[in-house]
Amino acid sequence: MLSKFLALLALAAIGQVNAIWPIPSSLSTGSDVLFISQDIQVTFNGGALSSASSGGGGRSTIPDAVARTLDTILKKGFTPWMLREANSDYEPAIGSGKGKVKSLALKRAGKEAGGSSSSSRLDFAEMDESYTLDLSSSGDATIAANSTVGLLRGLETFTQLFYKHSSGAAVYTDMAPVSIRDAPVMPYRALLIDVARHWYEVADIKRTIDGLAMNKLNVLHLHITDTQSWPLEIPALPLLAEKHRYAKGLTYSPADLEDIQEYGAARGVQVILEIDMPGHVGIERAYPGLSNAFAAQPWGTYCAEPPCGSLKLNNTDVYKFLDTLFDDLLPRTAPYSSYFHTGGDEYKASNSLLDPALRTDDTSVLKPLLHAFLQHVHGKIRQHGMTPFVWEEMVGQWGAPLPTNDTIIQTWFGAESVQKYARAGYRVIDTSYDAYYLDCGRGSWVDYADSAVSPGTTFNSWCDPFKNWHIVYNHDPFAGLEGSAAAKKVVGGEVALWSETIDGATFDQIAWPRASAGGEIWWSGRKDASGNLRSQYHARPRLAEMRERMLARGIVGGTIAPGFCLQSELGACV
C-alpha cells in the first residue's frame, strides 16, 4: 500500500505542464509565463513569410499553415478550467510573467513536402516529419525541420503550448522555456472512413482531415465504394454513381475528390482511396452482367452483410471495365498519393456458384482465377506509378502470390496476423479489430424477426466490446516482434470506423479522442525510450486536454472521464 501511495504522490506531483499530444520524443519545459503578442512576427528561413515556396495546385502551404496556427492560438484557444482544481486561481494575472512571445522563426532545410518530386504527392514511407521547437523565456520561438510536413507538425505542437485567459483578453503559456526534439516511431498513422455505407459531406471529410493533422496522423483511408452505394463519380463510367448513389447530389465529383486530396496535402495528410474488390462490389444496376450475387438472398451465404455483390472472375469484360475505371481514376489520384487500396476482405467462394460461366465454389478452381484477377488489377495500379494495398485475406485465405517488395498488407484479424505477414516479408498495417475497430461494441444493426427475439436477446455487435481509449492505447502493433527484423516491416497502425451505424453527424463523437489514443502510440511508441510501457495513468490528463483543444477547434469528441476526475489530482479516481 505504501508503494502505491508513493507512486500516486509522484504522479500527482506532475503538474499541468507537458500536456502535449502525442508526447514528443524529447521534451523539456519550464514554468515561466509568457503572453503571446497579437502581432507576433513570423519569418521563414530568415526572410519574410511570403518567401515560403508555394505548394502544388497553387497552394502556399507554409503561409496558410501559419495563418491557421495563429487563428487557433489567438481565436480558437480554450480556458482550461475543467482541467484545473475546482474554483482554483490557476491563471496568471494579465500583464504578469516574463513578457511576450513576439517572434516565431521557421527554418526548413529541405524543399519538398514529402519525399517525392511533386510537392502535392505525399508518401508516408519517405516523408520526413521530424522537427525541433524551442521557446525561450524571453519570448523567441523557433521551429526547424527538414521538410514542409515537419514544419506542419511543429506548428501543431506550438498551438498546444498556449491557453486562452478567462478574461478573454489574452493568450498565455506557462511552460517556458520549452525545448522539443520530435519524430514519429511509425511512418504510417491512419484513420479509415467508410463513406459508402453512409453518405458524408465533403465538409465532414475535411473536418476529419483537420482532426488527423491535429493529432499528427498522416493518412486518411477513404473506403469510398461498396455494395451499399457507389458515390464516386467516374466520368468514363457515368452510370456507376448515377445508378448506385443514395440520392441525386450524394456523390463525389472529380472536383470534390481533388478538393479533398488538396486539403489533405496542405495539412500533411495523404488520402488513400479504397475500391474494394472482387467482393463488396455493387454495380449491377449500372453495368449488368459484370458481377455476381448482387442483392442475393439469403445474404449470409454470399457475403458478410447485405446487399451482396462481387465482380466476376475470369471475365474479359470485367477486365475492360476495370481498365476503364483505373485509367479514369488513377491519373486523378496518383498526383497526391503513392498508394491505392484494392480491398479484398470477406470474399466468399459461393459468389461463383451464381456465375453461369463457373457455377462452382471449389477454391482449387477459383484461386488461380482470383490470382489472375489480382495480377491484372495490381498491374494497372503499378502502371500508374502506385503501390497496391490489400486486406489480409487475399494472401492468407486465397494464397495470392503477391510480391512482398511491392504490396502492403492491411491486417484486421489481430496480433498473430501482424506477426505472420511481417515475418513473411510484407510491409504491414495493423488494424486489429479487437483494438482498432472503433465502430464495435455499439449493438447490432441487423433487423431481427419477431420470432427471433426473446427477453434475453442481447443484440450485441459481432465485435464487442466497445473499444474505449484505454484499449486503443494499450495495443502495441509490435507485440511479439520486439527486437526482430520483422518488427521493421510493421509500418503503422490504423483505426477503422465502418459506417453501418455512423454518419457525418455522429462521426466525431465516436472517433475522437479514441483515434487520438492510437495516434500517440504510433507517433511516440507504446514503450518509452527506456523500454517501459507508457503510463495510461499519466496519459489521461493529456488526452483530456487534447479533447478540449479539438472541441475548441470544432471537433466535438466524446469525453473520457467525469468532471471531478478531470479537475482532481491524479489518484483521486484510481
CSV table of C-alpha atoms in Angstrom, one decimal, residues 1 10 27 62 71 73 88 153 228 248 251 293 310 325 340 353 384 387 399 421 448 462 480 495 520 563:
chain,number,residue,atom,x,y,z
A,1,MET,CA,0.0,0.0,0.0
A,10,ALA,CA,4.9,11.1,-7.6
A,27,LEU,CA,10.5,17.4,-24.1
A,62,ILE,CA,3.5,27.3,-45.1
A,71,ASP,CA,-6.0,31.6,-35.8
A,73,ILE,CA,-3.9,30.2,-30.8
A,88,SER,CA,-8.8,27.5,-8.0
A,153,ARG,CA,3.9,19.0,-37.2
A,228,GLN,CA,-24.5,-0.3,-50.4
A,248,LYS,CA,-29.2,12.8,-56.5
A,251,THR,CA,-21.9,11.8,-55.0
A,293,ALA,CA,-24.9,-12.3,-56.4
A,310,SER,CA,-18.9,-9.3,-56.3
A,325,LEU,CA,-12.2,2.6,-64.2
A,340,PHE,CA,-4.2,2.6,-53.9
A,353,LEU,CA,-22.0,-20.5,-57.7
A,384,HIS,CA,0.1,4.4,-62.9
A,387,THR,CA,1.7,0.6,-54.9
A,399,GLY,CA,-3.0,-17.7,-51.2
A,421,TYR,CA,2.8,-11.2,-42.6
A,448,TYR,CA,-34.4,-9.2,-36.1
A,462,TRP,CA,-20.1,-9.1,-33.7
A,480,GLY,CA,5.6,-10.4,-30.3
A,495,VAL,CA,-8.2,2.9,-36.6
A,520,GLU,CA,0.2,8.7,-29.7
A,563,GLY,CA,-15.5,16.3,-14.4
